[in-house]
Structures are given as C-alpha cells and as structure tokens.
Amino acid sequence: MNEANYYSRDPVPETPEPKQGQDHWVETRVVGQPLPRVDAYQRLSGAAVYPSDVNLPDMLYGAVLRCPHAHARVQSLDATAAEKMPGVRAVLTAASPGADIPWQPESEGPASVLFDSVCRFEGEAVAAVAAATPYQAHDALRAIEVVYDVQPAVSNPLTALEPGAPKVHPEGNSVGEPSTYERGDVNTGFDAADVVVEETFEVPFLLHTPLETHGCVARWEGDKLTIWESTQGVYNVQSQTARALDLPLSHVRVIGHYVGGGFGSKLAIGKYTLIAALLAKKSARPVKVFLSREETFLCVGNRPGGTMRLKAGARRDGTLTALDFEALGSGGAYSPYGTGLFDWQIRDLYHCPNVRTKGQSAYIHAGEESPMRAPGHPQGSWALEQILDGLAEKLGMDPLELRLKNLTTVSQARGDIPYTSTGFKECLEDGAKAFGWAAARARPPAKGAIVRGVGLGGCTWVAGAGGPPSTAIVKYFADGSVNLNLGASDIGTGTKTVMAMGVAEELGVPLERIQIEHADTGTTEFATASGGSKTVPTESPAVRAAALDCKEQLLAMAADDLETAIGELKLEEGEVFSTHDPSKRLAVGEISQFQRRRTVIGVGYRGPNPEGKAVCPFAAQFCEVEVNKLTGEVRVLRFLGAHDSGRVMSRLTYDNQVYGGIVMGIGFGLTERRVLDEKQTGKMVNKNWHDYKIPTALDVPADMVSLPIEIQDLECNTTGAKGLGEPVTIPTAAAIANAVYHATGVRVTEAPINPTRLLELLAAQDERRA
C-alpha cells in the first residue's frame, strides 16, 4: 500500500518546479521560538467559528436513522408518518430520487450505497430527515417504521475466518491474499541466533472520538453547493462530494477554517456530507447534520485492532539476526486495510538482514476503519518494542544497549536507500541521559505492594516527508502588512502559526501584521489534507518560497532606487539596506516602484522530495510507572519524548504535539478499547465517554518532558522540517508495557493494561513461584 495515498485515497496532481535560490536557514530570529498561536484569542474566547457553530438563516437540522443491529436486512421501510410530523421539511430513504449514490466507489473494498438495504454494522445509515429543530428531526426518526431481518453477526477477526462464520459479504470474510514482505532468509537467521524470543500480542480497536463531532452544514445557491465541514482537508471533501453528486469542482465550495480534532477520521467525507447536501437540495433550505457522540463511536472510523505474532533472534552481542511477524486484523465491514502498516516498524526501524512479515485482514460486522494517528505503527510497536526487551533480558543486556546495537542509516524496507537524516541514535542516547535511565535501571527493586519500573520504546514514521503538491501566495501591502493564502487545514496543531512564523522570518513582519486565509476551496490555493504528519514539511517550503518571491521582487525594486547590486541588499523590519554600506537604506513604503504597484504578490510551490532518499522522523520515549500489586492499578509518573523531526519550526506547538501524542498513547496502553458483544448481538457496549475510557488529566503525568533532537537536514526540504504528529504517539504504549514489566516481572501482551488483567497475570506469577 502506498503510504502517501493511505491518507488522501485520491489521485495526487503534479506540481510545478519550485523557485530557485532557496537556501536553508542557518540562524533564525522567529522560526523555532515558543510564540503564542496567532489565533489563540479566538480559540480561547469562543470567537472562533467551528463548522458546528455555523448557523444560517432558515437553516434546518438533519438527523440520520441508523440500523440498531450489527447485521440485518431492511425488509421494509415506511416514512409516511415521519413526513407528516411537525417541522419536517424533507425525508430521505433508499427510494428517494437521487439517493441511489454509490458509496466510496473509488475504495478498494466492497461496494455499497448511501442507504444500503443490507446493514453490515450497527450504525449503518438507513434514512434521514430534515426539520426545523433538532428535536423535531429526532422525533421524526422515531416515527419511521423499519422492519429488519436480523442476521447472525461476527465481531472478531479470528472468528470471522473460521468455517461456518456468518458472512459479511457473499464472497466471504477474507480480504483477498495476505500482504507479505521478505528480505534475506529468516530460517538462516534463526539458525545463527544464540537467543530466540517469540510472543503473541493483542491490540484493541480504538476510537478517534474528537471533541467536535463529525458533520457539516450544506447550502445550495442554484446549482452551486457550499459546505462548511469539520474536516482535515477541504479539497478532499470538494473532490469526493463533486464526484458523488456528479458536479463540476467549480460548483462545490468547502470551508473548514476550524476543526475540533480529527486524528485521521476527518480526512474524507462521511455519508453525513452527502445526506446534508441531498436534504438541502430537497428542502431548498440550508441543512446542518452533526452526529451525536454515540454515532461517532459507530460509523466514522476506528483504529484496527488484531492479533500479532512476533519471533526474534539475536546473537550474544545483541545483533539481531531475524524477525518473523504475522498479523491478523480487520478494517470492519468494508475496508481492506485491517493490518495496513502494522509491520513497518519491524521492517525498517532496526538493522536486521532477515525479515519476513505477513498481514491478513478479515471483514467483520463493525464500522469501517479510518487512519488514526500513525496507522498501523503503534500496533506494530506494541509487539516489536516488547520483544526487544525480552531479547535484552535473555542476553543480560540493558534494553537501551540492545537498541543502540542495531541502528541503521538506510531504509531497509525501501531497498536500502539512505535517510536524508537520522537522529535515532541521539534520541536514544540524549533521551536516556535527560531521563536518568541508567540510575533508574540501577535502582534496587522495591519491596511491598507498591513497585516502580522504567521502560523505553523507539520508532520511525513511514510518511513524515510530506511532499508536493502545495501552493502558497503571499501578498505584501504598501503599509508593510502581509496576507498569507494557503489551502491547508489547521487541525489544532498550530499550522497557521507555523506558516506565519515562516513569513515573518523571511519578510521581517510581526505576526500581528500577517492576515491568514486558509482552508476554503473558493478562495485559497490547493493543498492536500492535513494528516500523516505532512502539513509542516509540505506547506512550510511552499510558504517560504512565496515569501522569498515577495522579498526578491522588493529587493529588485529597491536595488534600482539605491543603485546597489541586489545581492548585497537585505530586508528587515520594513527597511531595505545594504550590507556593505549601512547608510544606503530605504523604507519599503518609499520604494518608488512599490509606491506605484501598492502590492507585491509572491507565489511559492512545494518541490519534489529528494530522489533516492528516505525522509523519516525518529523518536525514543522513556517513562516511569508505579504499580499497585494489590489493585492492579498502574500510574504513569513521568514521561520523556526525544524526537528527531528536523527543524523545530515553533517550539510551543512542537511541545504541545509531543504532550498530546503521549496522552493518546497512554490511552492505548492503559485505558482505551472498543468492546463489542461477541457472544450475542455484535453491538458496541461502550459507545460513550463514560465507558470508553479516554485519559483525563488525572490519568497522565504532570512530569512530561519534550526533548527536541534538532538534526540539521539539508536535503528533506527548504525548511528542514520533518513530520512530528505521528511519531509522538507510536512507542508510548510499548514503553509503558516495558516499564510495567520492569516493575513487576509480568509481561502484558494484551492492550490495554487494565487492573483486572494485570491482577490475573500477577496471580499466575505467584502460582509459578509457589
């Protein structure tokens, strides 16, 4: 699977070549500083208008009737009573004109339609209504009479492949042939090993559950459609909606200035997007459709879980000789990506000549997966980082030493092409030093019920390079203020701030004098969706190129007035001056050509990634836990993340990404999992924030440290930045599991590490010792 297309799942257009003369920064005045966000006041005061805040005149409220069963066939549906309910202006069913829309026909998975008569998971859309108030809309849903033929359901990938299992699709539950990868000969590698460790690991299905739920507002003006959507990529929504409704791209405008979280689940349209558009068309009124919290647990994506087996061999000196990995997972009822990228850490992170991986996916009666912050990588890391600690123990080595013994400077899974930079060694060494790893490991074991341990985990991220296409426009006005225009979404990561800092660095303009237009297909330039840690390494070089274009034009104009070679001129704080003769200076507003033009417009493009090189971020994370052996409670006391993501563009947003990723990883390691009733109904039993346990402030340590490993990368792009948002969460859960083992001597291979399971393992350990 192409990792770049995993996020867009749309064709990626070509991009023009970048402008020349874009040298790398050596020292920066603005870039890298911990500056407040440019939209901090709007976000904190409530002035920011999120899509869920949009209210238009005469707007109706849409609601979706969803199948309450994990597997059922719609035998009959009668919406007559709903159509007569107070306030109802439109009802959609599978029989409605224009509603027979194929659902995601470009997907590699099985075909479906907007309202499928065969419901293959709890929460499948069956019908929809639009009414004057949300209450009237939901009352109307209850008036729709549906007769279901309830069918047996299968909820577990292992069970799904057993003979006689209920079929998700007529062809069966297996997603084609397994995906495989192999280099060297693993049998030879194991023969050469002095130590071999093998374990089976289980990882749960996780939910994105962003603060702002999924949804949009749709309004037609004639044959033109405007959508305000909570999305990570307005151009993705535009292209997918236009294709589904058979509209020209020019007739679909998508606006998404703010988004209240997505984590990968808002990279594409949802059925709610098309439902809102169809209801708006039918009612001739704007329609808002935003899902309830419970709905988002069922039908807008999940991180696939599954079973993994990993066998590893090493020589006495710690050198890895072989890794053999198998995984079985599920992308739900429709997606074939049940184990997508589960194996990347095994294939690429540590040097190993003999590697074999196999990934098998099965369809189950559950909602479709969607990318979730480093797809596949945290799952694979859960297995790899624990197996390495197991090898280290058998060899009598420090886990840190074992990892340092097996570093590589090339991407083995890409045919041994070199990395543009790799700071993995520094992440491990500098992170260990800052954390106090050696002293913590040397501490004598505690006696009694309360014990402590430390653990670590490392990672890389497959797609941290970003890449074309991206276009940015910078307008420099006569008063020295600037407009920045780019299509990228700011998904809460500080994209607008980082890009404005890049403009300020080149043009010497204070951030408060930079106005930003973004994430609007009607007014801003094309950008791919913000996901996969690609936004900063993709957009910042384009923004810098646009600012440089502006600067070069201004300097050329000033060179005529100052009668000086352009090469010796510099622009700072609204003035152009000669570096050879400081007396030769001119305020930008006094440049004669600029006074006539009034505006200078710079255009920048994102150039191609370096050919024959891999651009990847790296990380090492360290944590200390406290375990109560009487209750099974695990408390994370402190965490340190050492990350090589190239240049730090904004220290404040950088640190926030690290902390947020660690918190999400703690949820994976300790508290979160989707629970389906596998014995009877197949339904989800914890579809709310009370029962689906995302970490709160009480579950995360106050002592969290972000340690940037700022390796200068002159090849990755013109700003030297690599991705950060994904690697910050990849090794977190595995580091916690290793720390729990260090504290208790119990290896927890099934995530999350909940008290009940840990107590069972501790009791089994006591029995073995008795």
PDB file of N, CA and C in Angstrom, residues 14 80 101 182 204 221 233 249 269 277 314 415 438 440 461-462 559 580 609 612 671 713 724:
ATOM      1  N   GLU A  14       0.211  16.685 -10.233  1.00  0.00           N
ATOM      2  CA  GLU A  14       1.604  17.107 -10.336  1.00  0.00           C
ATOM      3  C   GLU A  14       1.740  18.534  -9.822  1.00  0.00           C
ATOM      4  N   THR A  80     -43.988   7.436   5.941  1.00  0.00           N
ATOM      5  CA  THR A  80     -45.179   8.263   5.750  1.00  0.00           C
ATOM      6  C   THR A  80     -45.492   9.102   6.990  1.00  0.00           C
ATOM      7  N   ILE A 101     -26.867   6.630  -4.544  1.00  0.00           N
ATOM      8  CA  ILE A 101     -25.479   7.051  -4.779  1.00  0.00           C
ATOM      9  C   ILE A 101     -24.534   5.944  -4.327  1.00  0.00           C
ATOM     10  N   GLU A 182       9.469  -9.788   2.493  1.00  0.00           N
ATOM     11  CA  GLU A 182      10.560 -10.667   2.926  1.00  0.00           C
ATOM     12  C   GLU A 182      11.881 -10.144   2.401  1.00  0.00           C
ATOM     13  N   PRO A 204      -6.191  -3.570  20.838  1.00  0.00           N
ATOM     14  CA  PRO A 204      -7.629  -3.318  20.740  1.00  0.00           C
ATOM     15  C   PRO A 204      -7.974  -2.424  19.555  1.00  0.00           C
ATOM     16  N   GLU A 221     -27.066  27.277  -3.736  1.00  0.00           N
ATOM     17  CA  GLU A 221     -27.448  28.522  -4.397  1.00  0.00           C
ATOM     18  C   GLU A 221     -27.539  28.199  -5.876  1.00  0.00           C
ATOM     19  N   GLY A 233      -9.273  18.275   5.484  1.00  0.00           N
ATOM     20  CA  GLY A 233      -8.859  18.622   4.126  1.00  0.00           C
ATOM     21  C   GLY A 233     -10.034  19.066   3.282  1.00  0.00           C
ATOM     22  N   LEU A 249     -16.101  20.522 -10.122  1.00  0.00           N
ATOM     23  CA  LEU A 249     -15.416  21.002  -8.915  1.00  0.00           C
ATOM     24  C   LEU A 249     -15.732  22.472  -8.653  1.00  0.00           C
ATOM     25  N   ILE A 269     -14.888  12.573   3.224  1.00  0.00           N
ATOM     26  CA  ILE A 269     -16.291  12.864   3.532  1.00  0.00           C
ATOM     27  C   ILE A 269     -16.905  11.689   4.284  1.00  0.00           C
ATOM     28  N   ALA A 277     -26.239  17.426   1.922  1.00  0.00           N
ATOM     29  CA  ALA A 277     -26.411  18.061   0.608  1.00  0.00           C
ATOM     30  C   ALA A 277     -27.745  17.670  -0.030  1.00  0.00           C
ATOM     31  N   ALA A 314      18.673 -13.153  18.080  1.00  0.00           N
ATOM     32  CA  ALA A 314      19.835 -12.280  18.203  1.00  0.00           C
ATOM     33  C   ALA A 314      21.055 -13.093  18.611  1.00  0.00           C
ATOM     34  N   GLY A 415      14.576  -0.777  -0.015  1.00  0.00           N
ATOM     35  CA  GLY A 415      15.719  -1.174  -0.832  1.00  0.00           C
ATOM     36  C   GLY A 415      17.021  -0.536  -0.417  1.00  0.00           C
ATOM     37  N   ALA A 438      20.020   5.308  33.306  1.00  0.00           N
ATOM     38  CA  ALA A 438      20.969   4.402  33.965  1.00  0.00           C
ATOM     39  C   ALA A 438      20.707   4.332  35.466  1.00  0.00           C
ATOM     40  N   ALA A 440      17.901   5.015  37.044  1.00  0.00           N
ATOM     41  CA  ALA A 440      16.598   4.397  37.310  1.00  0.00           C
ATOM     42  C   ALA A 440      16.671   2.880  37.158  1.00  0.00           C
ATOM     43  N   TRP A 461       8.582   6.888  11.519  1.00  0.00           N
ATOM     44  CA  TRP A 461       7.278   7.064  10.878  1.00  0.00           C
ATOM     45  C   TRP A 461       7.491   7.064   9.376  1.00  0.00           C
ATOM     46  N   VAL A 462       6.705   6.247   8.708  1.00  0.00           N
ATOM     47  CA  VAL A 462       6.932   5.963   7.300  1.00  0.00           C
ATOM     48  C   VAL A 462       6.751   7.184   6.407  1.00  0.00           C
ATOM     49  N   ALA A 559      16.842  47.899  -5.333  1.00  0.00           N
ATOM     50  CA  ALA A 559      18.181  47.987  -5.933  1.00  0.00           C
ATOM     51  C   ALA A 559      18.239  49.113  -6.952  1.00  0.00           C
ATOM     52  N   HIS A 580      26.829  46.160   2.705  1.00  0.00           N
ATOM     53  CA  HIS A 580      28.173  46.725   2.507  1.00  0.00           C
ATOM     54  C   HIS A 580      28.243  48.176   2.959  1.00  0.00           C
ATOM     55  N   ASN A 609      10.346  15.731  -3.325  1.00  0.00           N
ATOM     56  CA  ASN A 609      11.241  15.197  -2.304  1.00  0.00           C
ATOM     57  C   ASN A 609      12.525  14.703  -2.970  1.00  0.00           C
ATOM     58  N   GLY A 612      15.774   9.122  -4.471  1.00  0.00           N
ATOM     59  CA  GLY A 612      16.678   8.099  -3.960  1.00  0.00           C
ATOM     60  C   GLY A 612      17.011   8.239  -2.495  1.00  0.00           C
ATOM     61  N   THR A 671      -6.050   2.384  28.933  1.00  0.00           N
ATOM     62  CA  THR A 671      -7.476   2.567  29.223  1.00  0.00           C
ATOM     63  C   THR A 671      -8.430   2.302  28.065  1.00  0.00           C
ATOM     64  N   ASP A 713      18.863  18.939   8.590  1.00  0.00           N
ATOM     65  CA  ASP A 713      18.610  18.145   7.390  1.00  0.00           C
ATOM     66  C   ASP A 713      18.552  19.093   6.198  1.00  0.00           C
ATOM     67  N   LEU A 724       5.992  15.335  12.771  1.00  0.00           N
ATOM     68  CA  LEU A 724       6.065  15.166  14.221  1.00  0.00           C
ATOM     69  C   LEU A 724       4.814  14.518  14.806  1.00  0.00           C
TER      70      LEU A 724
END
